[in-house]
Short mmCIF file of C-alpha atoms in Angstrom, two decimals:
data_model
loop_
_atom_site.label_atom_id
_atom_site.label_comp_id
_atom_site.label_asym_id
_atom_site.label_seq_id
_atom_site.Cartn_x
_atom_site.Cartn_y
_atom_site.Cartn_z
CA MET A 1 21.96 33.50 -44.97
CA LYS A 2 25.51 32.42 -45.82
CA HIS A 3 25.60 30.19 -42.73
CA LEU A 4 22.30 28.60 -43.73
CA GLY A 5 23.72 27.91 -47.18
CA SER A 6 26.85 26.34 -45.72
CA VAL A 7 24.78 23.90 -43.67
CA GLY A 8 22.73 22.90 -46.71
CA ALA A 9 19.58 24.97 -46.29
CA THR A 10 18.13 27.67 -48.55
CA GLY A 11 17.53 30.97 -46.79
CA LEU A 12 14.72 33.27 -47.91
CA GLU A 13 13.86 36.72 -46.61
CA VAL A 14 10.38 37.14 -45.21
CA ARG A 15 8.81 40.55 -45.71
CA LEU A 16 5.16 39.68 -46.28
CA PRO A 17 2.82 36.88 -45.13
CA ALA A 18 3.03 35.24 -48.57
CA ASP A 19 6.77 34.70 -47.99
CA LEU A 20 5.95 32.32 -45.12
CA VAL A 21 4.22 29.80 -47.34
CA GLY A 22 6.11 26.56 -47.72
CA ILE A 23 8.99 27.32 -45.36
CA ASP A 24 10.37 24.58 -43.10
CA GLY A 25 11.71 26.80 -40.35
CA LEU A 26 11.63 30.47 -39.37
CA ILE A 27 14.41 32.60 -37.92
CA LEU A 28 13.42 35.87 -36.27
CA PRO A 29 16.73 37.69 -36.64
CA GLY A 30 18.42 40.43 -34.71
CA GLY A 31 17.60 44.05 -35.42
CA GLU A 32 15.72 46.70 -33.53
CA SER A 33 12.72 45.13 -31.82
CA THR A 34 10.83 48.46 -31.85
CA THR A 35 11.26 48.70 -35.62
CA ILE A 36 10.55 45.03 -36.37
CA THR A 37 7.43 45.00 -34.18
CA MET A 38 6.01 47.83 -36.26
CA GLY A 39 6.79 45.89 -39.43
CA LEU A 40 5.05 42.78 -38.08
CA ASP A 41 1.90 44.81 -37.39
CA GLN A 42 2.01 46.81 -40.58
CA TYR A 43 2.32 43.79 -42.86
CA GLY A 44 0.01 41.46 -40.93
CA LEU A 45 2.80 39.00 -40.13
CA ALA A 46 2.02 38.38 -36.46
CA ASP A 47 -0.89 35.94 -36.79
CA PRO A 48 0.60 33.91 -39.65
CA ILE A 49 3.81 33.52 -37.62
CA ARG A 50 1.81 32.40 -34.56
CA GLU A 51 -0.02 29.83 -36.70
CA LEU A 52 3.24 28.63 -38.18
CA ALA A 53 4.77 28.14 -34.74
CA ALA A 54 1.59 26.46 -33.45
CA SER A 55 1.74 24.01 -36.35
CA GLY A 56 5.12 22.82 -35.09
CA VAL A 57 7.45 24.55 -37.55
CA PRO A 58 10.78 25.22 -35.78
CA VAL A 59 11.24 28.88 -34.89
CA LEU A 60 14.47 30.49 -33.68
CA GLY A 61 14.62 34.04 -32.34
CA THR A 62 18.03 35.68 -31.97
CA CYS A 63 18.66 38.92 -30.06
CA ALA A 64 15.72 41.15 -31.04
CA GLY A 65 14.08 37.94 -32.29
CA MET A 66 14.08 36.64 -28.71
CA ILE A 67 12.14 39.73 -27.66
CA LEU A 68 9.67 39.29 -30.53
CA ALA A 69 9.01 35.68 -29.51
CA ASP A 70 8.24 36.51 -25.86
CA ARG A 71 4.92 36.86 -24.01
CA GLN A 72 4.59 40.59 -24.64
CA HIS A 73 5.08 40.31 -28.40
CA LEU A 74 4.25 37.25 -30.52
CA GLY A 75 3.78 34.97 -27.52
CA LEU A 76 5.58 32.03 -29.12
CA ILE A 77 7.48 31.08 -25.99
CA ASP A 78 6.59 31.43 -22.30
CA ILE A 79 9.25 33.98 -21.34
CA THR A 80 9.47 37.64 -20.42
CA THR A 81 12.54 39.42 -21.73
CA ARG A 82 14.30 42.56 -20.64
CA ARG A 83 15.42 44.76 -23.54
CA ASN A 84 18.98 46.07 -23.70
CA ALA A 85 19.47 44.20 -20.43
CA PHE A 86 23.25 44.27 -20.66
CA GLY A 87 23.29 47.97 -21.65
CA ARG A 88 23.65 50.09 -24.75
CA GLN A 89 26.05 49.54 -27.66
CA LEU A 90 29.15 50.26 -25.55
CA ALA A 91 28.25 47.43 -23.20
CA SER A 92 28.41 44.90 -26.06
CA PHE A 93 30.61 41.91 -25.30
CA GLU A 94 31.61 38.42 -26.37
CA ASP A 95 31.60 35.43 -24.10
CA GLU A 96 32.24 31.72 -24.36
CA ILE A 97 29.11 29.76 -23.59
CA GLU A 98 28.26 26.07 -23.40
CA LEU A 99 24.92 25.26 -24.94
CA ALA A 100 23.05 22.27 -23.55
CA GLY A 101 22.28 19.82 -26.33
CA VAL A 102 24.85 21.15 -28.80
CA GLY A 103 28.16 19.34 -28.81
CA GLY A 104 31.73 20.46 -29.31
CA PRO A 105 33.74 23.26 -27.73
CA PRO A 106 32.03 26.34 -26.23
CA PHE A 107 30.49 28.92 -28.56
CA THR A 108 31.70 32.46 -28.87
CA ALA A 109 28.47 34.36 -28.36
CA VAL A 110 28.26 38.02 -29.46
CA PHE A 111 25.96 40.18 -27.34
CA ILE A 112 24.99 43.60 -28.81
CA ARG A 113 22.39 45.64 -26.93
CA ALA A 114 21.22 42.17 -25.99
CA PRO A 115 18.17 41.13 -23.97
CA TRP A 116 18.04 38.46 -21.29
CA VAL A 117 15.21 36.30 -20.02
CA GLU A 118 13.71 37.94 -16.95
CA ASP A 119 11.08 35.34 -16.19
CA LEU A 120 10.13 31.99 -17.66
CA GLY A 121 7.35 29.42 -17.41
CA ASP A 122 7.72 25.80 -16.27
CA GLY A 123 7.79 24.42 -19.79
CA VAL A 124 10.84 26.43 -20.81
CA GLU A 125 14.24 24.75 -20.83
CA VAL A 126 17.30 26.93 -20.18
CA LEU A 127 20.14 26.04 -22.54
CA ALA A 128 22.65 28.66 -21.38
CA GLU A 129 23.01 31.40 -18.79
CA ILE A 130 25.26 34.42 -18.36
CA GLN A 131 25.66 36.21 -15.03
CA GLY A 132 22.76 34.13 -13.75
CA HIS A 133 20.41 35.23 -16.53
CA PRO A 134 19.11 32.82 -19.18
CA VAL A 135 20.41 33.79 -22.64
CA ALA A 136 19.38 30.66 -24.56
CA VAL A 137 16.03 28.95 -24.01
CA ARG A 138 13.79 26.41 -25.72
CA GLN A 139 10.16 25.40 -25.44
CA GLY A 140 9.07 22.70 -27.87
CA ASN A 141 9.74 23.90 -31.41
CA VAL A 142 10.57 27.48 -30.39
CA SER A 143 14.10 28.49 -29.34
CA ALA A 144 15.46 31.90 -28.48
CA PHE A 145 19.03 33.16 -28.07
CA SER A 146 19.91 36.64 -26.89
CA PHE A 147 23.16 36.69 -28.91
CA HIS A 148 23.98 36.87 -32.64
CA PRO A 149 25.05 33.43 -33.95
CA GLU A 150 25.43 34.85 -37.48
CA LEU A 151 28.33 37.13 -36.52
CA THR A 152 30.90 34.40 -35.94
CA ALA A 153 32.28 31.88 -38.43
CA ASP A 154 30.91 29.03 -36.28
CA ASP A 155 27.84 27.58 -38.00
CA ARG A 156 27.03 24.84 -35.46
CA LEU A 157 23.93 26.64 -34.21
CA HIS A 158 22.63 27.05 -37.73
CA ALA A 159 23.29 23.34 -38.35
CA TRP A 160 21.48 22.54 -35.08
CA PHE A 161 18.44 24.55 -36.17
CA VAL A 162 18.41 23.19 -39.71
CA ASP A 163 18.62 19.64 -38.30
CA ALA A 164 15.53 20.38 -36.23
CA CYS A 165 13.74 21.57 -39.38
CA ARG A 166 14.87 18.51 -41.34
CA SER A 167 13.87 16.02 -38.68
CA ARG A 168 10.37 17.42 -38.78
CA ILE A 169 9.81 17.39 -42.53
CA SER A 170 9.71 14.50 -44.90
CA PRO A 171 9.09 14.70 -48.65
CA ARG A 172 5.35 14.21 -48.20
CA SER A 173 4.72 16.71 -45.45
CA VAL A 174 5.79 19.99 -46.93
CA ILE A 175 3.70 22.81 -45.49
CA GLN A 176 0.91 23.86 -47.80
CA PRO A 177 -0.82 27.22 -48.00
CA GLU A 178 -4.24 27.35 -46.34
CA MET B 1 22.25 45.37 -36.33
CA LEU B 2 20.91 48.04 -38.58
CA LYS B 3 20.89 46.22 -41.91
CA GLY B 4 17.87 46.83 -44.09
CA GLY B 5 16.83 49.80 -42.01
CA VAL B 6 16.67 53.58 -42.17
CA ILE B 7 18.68 55.89 -39.92
CA MET B 8 17.18 59.37 -39.71
CA ASP B 9 18.76 62.72 -38.84
CA VAL B 10 16.90 64.43 -35.99
CA VAL B 11 17.58 67.70 -34.20
CA ASP B 12 15.41 67.28 -31.10
CA ALA B 13 13.50 64.76 -29.02
CA GLU B 14 10.23 65.46 -30.80
CA GLN B 15 11.71 64.61 -34.20
CA ALA B 16 13.35 61.53 -32.69
CA LYS B 17 9.95 60.25 -31.53
CA ILE B 18 8.48 60.86 -34.99
CA ALA B 19 11.40 58.97 -36.55
CA GLU B 20 11.05 56.04 -34.16
CA GLU B 21 7.30 55.81 -34.71
CA ALA B 22 7.81 55.93 -38.46
CA GLY B 23 10.03 52.84 -38.26
CA ALA B 24 13.57 54.25 -38.15
CA CYS B 25 16.06 51.62 -36.90
CA ALA B 26 18.25 54.37 -35.40
CA VAL B 27 18.45 58.14 -35.22
CA MET B 28 21.37 60.48 -35.81
CA ALA B 29 21.28 63.31 -33.28
CA LEU B 30 22.65 66.55 -34.68
CA GLU B 31 22.24 70.24 -34.16
CA ARG B 32 21.32 71.19 -37.71
CA VAL B 33 20.42 68.96 -40.65
CA PRO B 34 22.92 69.17 -43.53
CA ALA B 35 20.65 71.42 -45.64
CA ASP B 36 20.78 74.02 -42.85
CA ILE B 37 24.53 73.59 -42.32
CA ARG B 38 24.95 74.22 -46.05
CA ARG B 39 22.72 77.30 -45.90
CA ASP B 40 24.13 78.79 -42.70
CA GLY B 41 27.81 78.18 -43.36
CA GLY B 42 30.31 78.70 -40.55
CA VAL B 43 31.87 75.91 -38.52
CA ALA B 44 29.66 72.90 -37.86
CA ARG B 45 30.57 71.02 -34.67
CA MET B 46 29.50 68.10 -32.49
CA SER B 47 26.01 68.48 -31.01
CA ASN B 48 25.30 69.72 -27.52
CA PRO B 49 25.48 66.73 -25.11
CA ALA B 50 22.27 67.85 -23.42
CA MET B 51 20.43 67.51 -26.70
CA ILE B 52 21.88 64.04 -27.31
CA LYS B 53 20.85 62.94 -23.81
CA GLY B 54 17.37 64.34 -24.37
CA ILE B 55 17.03 62.15 -27.44
CA GLN B 56 18.46 59.07 -25.72
CA ALA B 57 15.85 59.55 -23.01
CA VAL B 58 12.85 59.37 -25.33
CA VAL B 59 13.66 56.62 -27.86
CA SER B 60 14.50 52.95 -27.42
CA ILE B 61 16.26 52.61 -30.79
CA PRO B 62 20.03 53.29 -31.10
CA VAL B 63 21.19 56.90 -31.05
CA MET B 64 24.14 57.96 -33.20
CA ALA B 65 25.93 61.29 -33.16
CA LYS B 66 28.53 63.03 -35.32
CA ALA B 67 32.09 64.04 -34.48
CA ARG B 68 34.26 66.18 -36.74
CA ILE B 69 36.83 64.35 -38.87
CA GLY B 70 39.95 63.88 -36.73
CA HIS B 71 38.36 65.39 -33.61
CA ILE B 72 39.43 62.80 -31.05
CA ALA B 73 38.04 64.73 -28.08
CA GLU B 74 34.56 65.10 -29.60
CA ALA B 75 34.54 61.35 -30.18
CA GLN B 76 35.61 60.78 -26.56
CA VAL B 77 32.76 62.99 -25.38
CA LEU B 78 30.26 61.08 -27.52
CA GLN B 79 31.58 57.77 -26.20
CA SER B 80 31.23 59.01 -22.65
CA LEU B 81 27.58 59.83 -23.43
CA ASP B 82 27.14 56.16 -24.36
CA VAL B 83 26.00 56.91 -27.91
CA ASP B 84 25.53 53.71 -29.90
CA PHE B 85 27.51 54.79 -32.97
CA ILE B 86 29.84 57.71 -33.69
CA ASP B 87 29.73 59.14 -37.22
CA GLU B 88 33.10 60.70 -38.07
CA SER B 89 31.42 62.96 -40.55
CA GLU B 90 32.35 65.23 -43.43
CA VAL B 91 29.06 67.04 -42.84
CA LEU B 92 30.75 68.76 -39.90
CA THR B 93 33.76 70.98 -40.46
CA PRO B 94 36.93 68.83 -40.35
CA ALA B 95 39.18 69.30 -37.31
CA ASP B 96 42.23 67.60 -38.85
CA GLU B 97 43.14 68.08 -42.50
CA ALA B 98 45.46 65.08 -42.67
CA ASN B 99 44.31 62.41 -40.23
CA HIS B 100 41.15 60.63 -39.28
CA ILE B 101 40.47 59.38 -35.75
CA ASP B 102 42.21 56.14 -34.73
CA LYS B 103 38.96 54.34 -34.16
CA PHE B 104 40.61 51.28 -32.63
CA GLU B 105 41.29 53.45 -29.58
CA PHE B 106 37.55 53.52 -28.88
CA ASP B 107 35.01 51.01 -27.63
CA ALA B 108 32.10 52.72 -29.37
CA PRO B 109 31.69 51.67 -33.01
CA PHE B 110 32.24 54.23 -35.79
CA VAL B 111 30.59 54.81 -39.14
CA CYS B 112 32.53 56.77 -41.77
CA GLY B 113 31.75 58.14 -45.21
CA ALA B 114 33.51 57.07 -48.40
CA THR B 115 33.37 58.06 -52.04
CA ASN B 116 35.26 55.05 -53.41
CA LEU B 117 36.70 51.69 -52.39
CA GLY B 118 40.14 52.99 -51.40
CA GLU B 119 38.61 55.53 -49.04
CA ALA B 120 36.27 52.90 -47.59
CA LEU B 121 39.19 50.54 -46.90
CA ARG B 122 41.31 53.30 -45.34
CA ARG B 123 38.47 54.02 -42.93
CA ILE B 124 38.04 50.31 -42.13
CA GLY B 125 41.81 50.13 -41.65
CA GLU B 126 41.44 52.86 -39.02
CA GLY B 127 38.73 50.82 -37.27
CA ALA B 128 35.41 51.90 -38.81
CA ALA B 129 32.67 49.32 -38.14
CA MET B 130 30.38 50.60 -40.87
CA ILE B 131 30.84 52.48 -44.14
CA ARG B 132 28.32 54.79 -45.78
CA SER B 133 28.49 56.63 -49.06
CA LYS B 134 29.04 60.34 -48.62
CA GLY B 135 26.71 61.49 -51.33
CA GLU B 136 26.36 65.24 -51.23
CA ALA B 137 24.53 65.86 -47.97
CA GLY B 138 21.78 68.46 -47.80
CA THR B 139 21.16 68.67 -51.53
CA GLY B 140 18.22 66.31 -51.99
CA ASN B 141 20.14 65.16 -55.07
CA ILE B 142 20.91 61.45 -55.23
CA VAL B 143 23.48 61.62 -58.03
CA GLU B 144 26.58 61.72 -55.81
CA ALA B 145 25.42 58.84 -53.61
CA VAL B 146 24.84 56.79 -56.77
CA ARG B 147 28.34 57.63 -57.97
CA HIS B 148 29.88 56.63 -54.63
CA MET B 149 27.92 53.41 -54.29
CA ARG B 150 28.78 52.39 -57.84
CA GLU B 151 32.46 53.29 -57.30
CA ILE B 152 32.61 51.13 -54.18
CA THR B 153 30.70 48.11 -55.50
CA SER B 154 32.39 48.04 -58.89
CA GLY B 155 35.73 48.39 -57.09
CA ILE B 156 34.84 45.32 -55.02
CA ARG B 157 33.86 43.34 -58.13
CA HIS B 158 37.08 44.37 -59.85
CA LEU B 159 39.22 43.07 -56.97
CA GLY B 160 37.45 39.73 -57.31
CA THR B 161 38.77 39.38 -60.87
CA LEU B 162 42.43 39.87 -59.91
CA SER B 163 44.99 37.16 -59.20
CA SER B 164 46.80 37.10 -55.86
CA THR B 165 49.89 38.44 -57.66
CA GLU B 166 47.96 41.51 -58.76
CA LEU B 167 46.45 42.40 -55.39
CA PRO B 168 49.48 44.24 -53.91
CA THR B 169 49.50 46.65 -56.87
CA ALA B 170 45.75 47.04 -56.55
CA ALA B 171 46.27 47.92 -52.88
CA LYS B 172 48.92 50.46 -53.84
CA ASN B 173 46.62 52.05 -56.41
CA LEU B 174 43.72 52.15 -53.96
CA ALA B 175 46.02 53.51 -51.23
CA ALA B 176 44.43 50.86 -49.02
CA PRO B 177 45.85 48.24 -46.62
CA LEU B 178 46.85 45.08 -48.51
CA GLU B 179 45.31 42.73 -45.93
CA LEU B 180 41.93 44.41 -46.37
CA VAL B 181 42.27 44.32 -50.16
CA ARG B 182 42.92 40.55 -49.97
CA ASP B 183 39.98 40.12 -47.64
CA VAL B 184 37.59 42.03 -49.93
CA ALA B 185 38.83 40.12 -52.99
CA THR B 186 38.09 36.81 -51.23
CA ARG B 187 34.75 37.62 -49.65
CA GLY B 188 33.42 39.74 -52.52
CA TRP B 189 32.17 42.41 -50.13
CA LEU B 190 33.44 44.77 -47.46
CA PRO B 191 34.15 43.17 -44.07
CA VAL B 192 31.65 45.66 -42.56
CA PRO B 193 28.16 46.79 -43.66
CA LEU B 194 27.88 49.34 -46.49
CA LEU B 195 25.05 51.85 -46.24
CA CYS B 196 23.95 54.80 -48.33
CA ALA B 197 23.96 58.40 -47.16
CA GLY B 198 23.70 61.77 -48.83
CA GLY B 199 20.89 63.00 -51.03
CA ILE B 200 17.97 60.64 -50.41
CA ALA B 201 14.76 62.69 -50.71
CA THR B 202 12.11 60.26 -51.97
CA PRO B 203 11.02 56.64 -51.45
CA ALA B 204 12.26 55.84 -54.96
CA ASP B 205 15.70 57.26 -54.05
CA ALA B 206 15.78 54.87 -51.08
CA ALA B 207 14.76 51.90 -53.25
CA LEU B 208 17.36 52.83 -55.87
CA MET B 209 20.20 52.80 -53.35
CA MET B 210 19.17 49.42 -51.95
CA GLN B 211 19.10 48.02 -55.47
CA LEU B 212 22.61 49.37 -56.01
CA GLY B 213 23.83 47.37 -53.04
CA ALA B 214 23.27 49.56 -49.98
CA GLU B 215 22.49 47.53 -46.86
CA GLY B 216 20.46 50.36 -45.36
CA ASN B 217 19.88 54.09 -45.78
CA PHE B 218 20.78 57.21 -43.86
CA VAL B 219 18.32 60.03 -44.51
CA GLY B 220 19.29 63.50 -43.41
CA SER B 221 17.53 66.60 -44.57
CA GLY B 222 15.17 64.60 -46.80
CA ILE B 223 12.64 63.93 -44.07
CA PHE B 224 12.40 66.95 -41.81
CA LYS B 225 12.90 69.41 -44.67
CA SER B 226 9.89 67.99 -46.52
CA ASP B 227 6.21 68.99 -46.28
CA ASP B 228 5.00 66.05 -44.24
CA PRO B 229 7.93 64.50 -42.33
CA GLU B 230 5.88 61.83 -40.60
CA ARG B 231 4.43 60.41 -43.75
CA ARG B 232 7.66 60.76 -45.74
CA ALA B 233 9.62 59.00 -42.99
CA LYS B 234 7.22 56.05 -43.11
CA ALA B 235 7.30 56.00 -46.90
CA ILE B 236 11.11 55.89 -47.00
CA VAL B 237 11.13 53.01 -44.49
CA GLU B 238 8.57 51.18 -46.61
CA ALA B 239 10.60 51.71 -49.80
CA THR B 240 13.83 50.61 -48.09
CA THR B 241 12.18 47.39 -46.86
CA HIS B 242 10.40 46.59 -50.13
CA PHE B 243 12.99 48.05 -52.49
CA ASN B 244 12.36 45.34 -55.08
CA ASP B 245 8.59 45.84 -55.10
CA PRO B 246 7.79 48.83 -57.36
CA GLU B 247 4.07 48.70 -56.56
CA ARG B 248 4.78 49.20 -52.87
CA VAL B 249 7.29 51.95 -53.61
CA ALA B 250 4.65 53.59 -55.81
CA ALA B 251 1.99 53.34 -53.12
CA ALA B 252 4.40 54.77 -50.56
CA SER B 253 5.18 57.67 -52.88
CA GLU B 254 1.59 58.89 -53.11
CA GLN B 255 0.28 61.90 -51.18
CA LEU B 256 3.58 62.84 -49.64
CA GLY B 257 3.46 66.56 -50.37
CA GLU B 258 6.57 68.29 -51.60
CA ALA B 259 10.00 66.72 -51.21
CA MET B 260 12.79 68.91 -49.88
CA PRO B 261 14.04 71.45 -52.44
CA GLY B 262 16.90 69.96 -54.46
CA ILE B 263 20.19 71.47 -55.57
CA GLU B 264 21.86 70.70 -58.91
CA MET B 265 25.53 69.71 -58.46
CA SER B 266 26.77 72.30 -60.93
CA ALA B 267 25.26 74.98 -58.68
CA ILE B 268 27.64 74.01 -55.87
CA GLY B 269 31.21 75.23 -56.10
CA GLU B 270 34.05 72.78 -55.45
CA ASP B 271 34.75 74.57 -52.16
CA ALA B 272 31.25 73.96 -50.90
CA ARG B 273 31.24 70.22 -51.58
CA LEU B 274 31.10 68.23 -48.36
CA ALA B 275 32.07 64.93 -50.02
CA SER B 276 35.57 66.16 -50.78
CA ARG B 277 36.29 66.43 -47.05
CA GLY B 278 38.15 63.39 -45.74
CA TRP B 279 41.43 61.88 -46.90
#
């Protein structure tokens, strides 16, 4: 949220479908995918999020959010993920990664109980890999990272995402409720 | 990343499954919940590794476990079991009456209890990656957790009002590392997440603590000592998520059966208070 503020966007928390109305971009954050999946079902968030993504609104999934976006969950992006692929908490690590399409020096990416992309469709672009496994991917308006960009002071990825949201909206095309 | 979630105490694999299905973001594996430790007395120690492994085998969410304050070897054992978080906990009988574990010596992250800002910063100075209030575990009485959360958050706000000249004296008075005091004064929050623990028995208790600034809730005896653990677990998750939505907290509070029996603080002697353990 602080990172979003520092790159000029207003962050809102989404707990219920009504919170999705009028947003210009959606971040599916890290957390426990088991727990968040239950929340999505319980509060009827899955279909509204699918509609939002289908309408072209930029969506970014990070860590557990990558899992939520995959084929087995919300189906927003044509990937299959492997949960806790790098191991449990003790296997958490940081690594420097280059991200295709984002300029500047490499990012410090923080991986905590992180997933990786096990399989991906033809339309999915790989932006970064670690140990031969994709950890940052994009398909159209949906991107997914297996690390936590909010845990470092570097806000370039947030700026990158907010730019994508901005380039899509203009003053006359704010998303309206159905 | 456990922010906004509920971490539930469980004593076996069956309870762990119930907790996971109710929406817990992690479970704390321990031999006896605090209410039973309080009742049984004696020395409370780290859980049996076989039990921790049994729980790790059945849930996909993180599994935490408790080590005694200062018990380096218990923490090493827990790390070797690949637990996701080690709670250096006052709920167990302290092993060292002067020193806490040097948590920087470990790769596994630690959560520690605190009753005020100075204690929180001492634990962070030793390497804790998460702070929780101590509350008074096993009482079903929220009053101590409220006191601790208010102590910590008002302490943080107070630091924000001080000039840089005044911070060294503030650090001395808090008995906390100056660098951390400066950091908290600048950022207006702890450098690690602050959660609530100790005394949550109802959905409204959970919502209260989130409104007071907790970034998540630990629930110990409150769930599996109640009439209907499954439903109460779900209700406490609901209230933690929607803590600012009284109608949802109200709906979650219906038809829960009896909460765990509560204990008034004045009925507990100073010697029996768990929160006073830790230095």
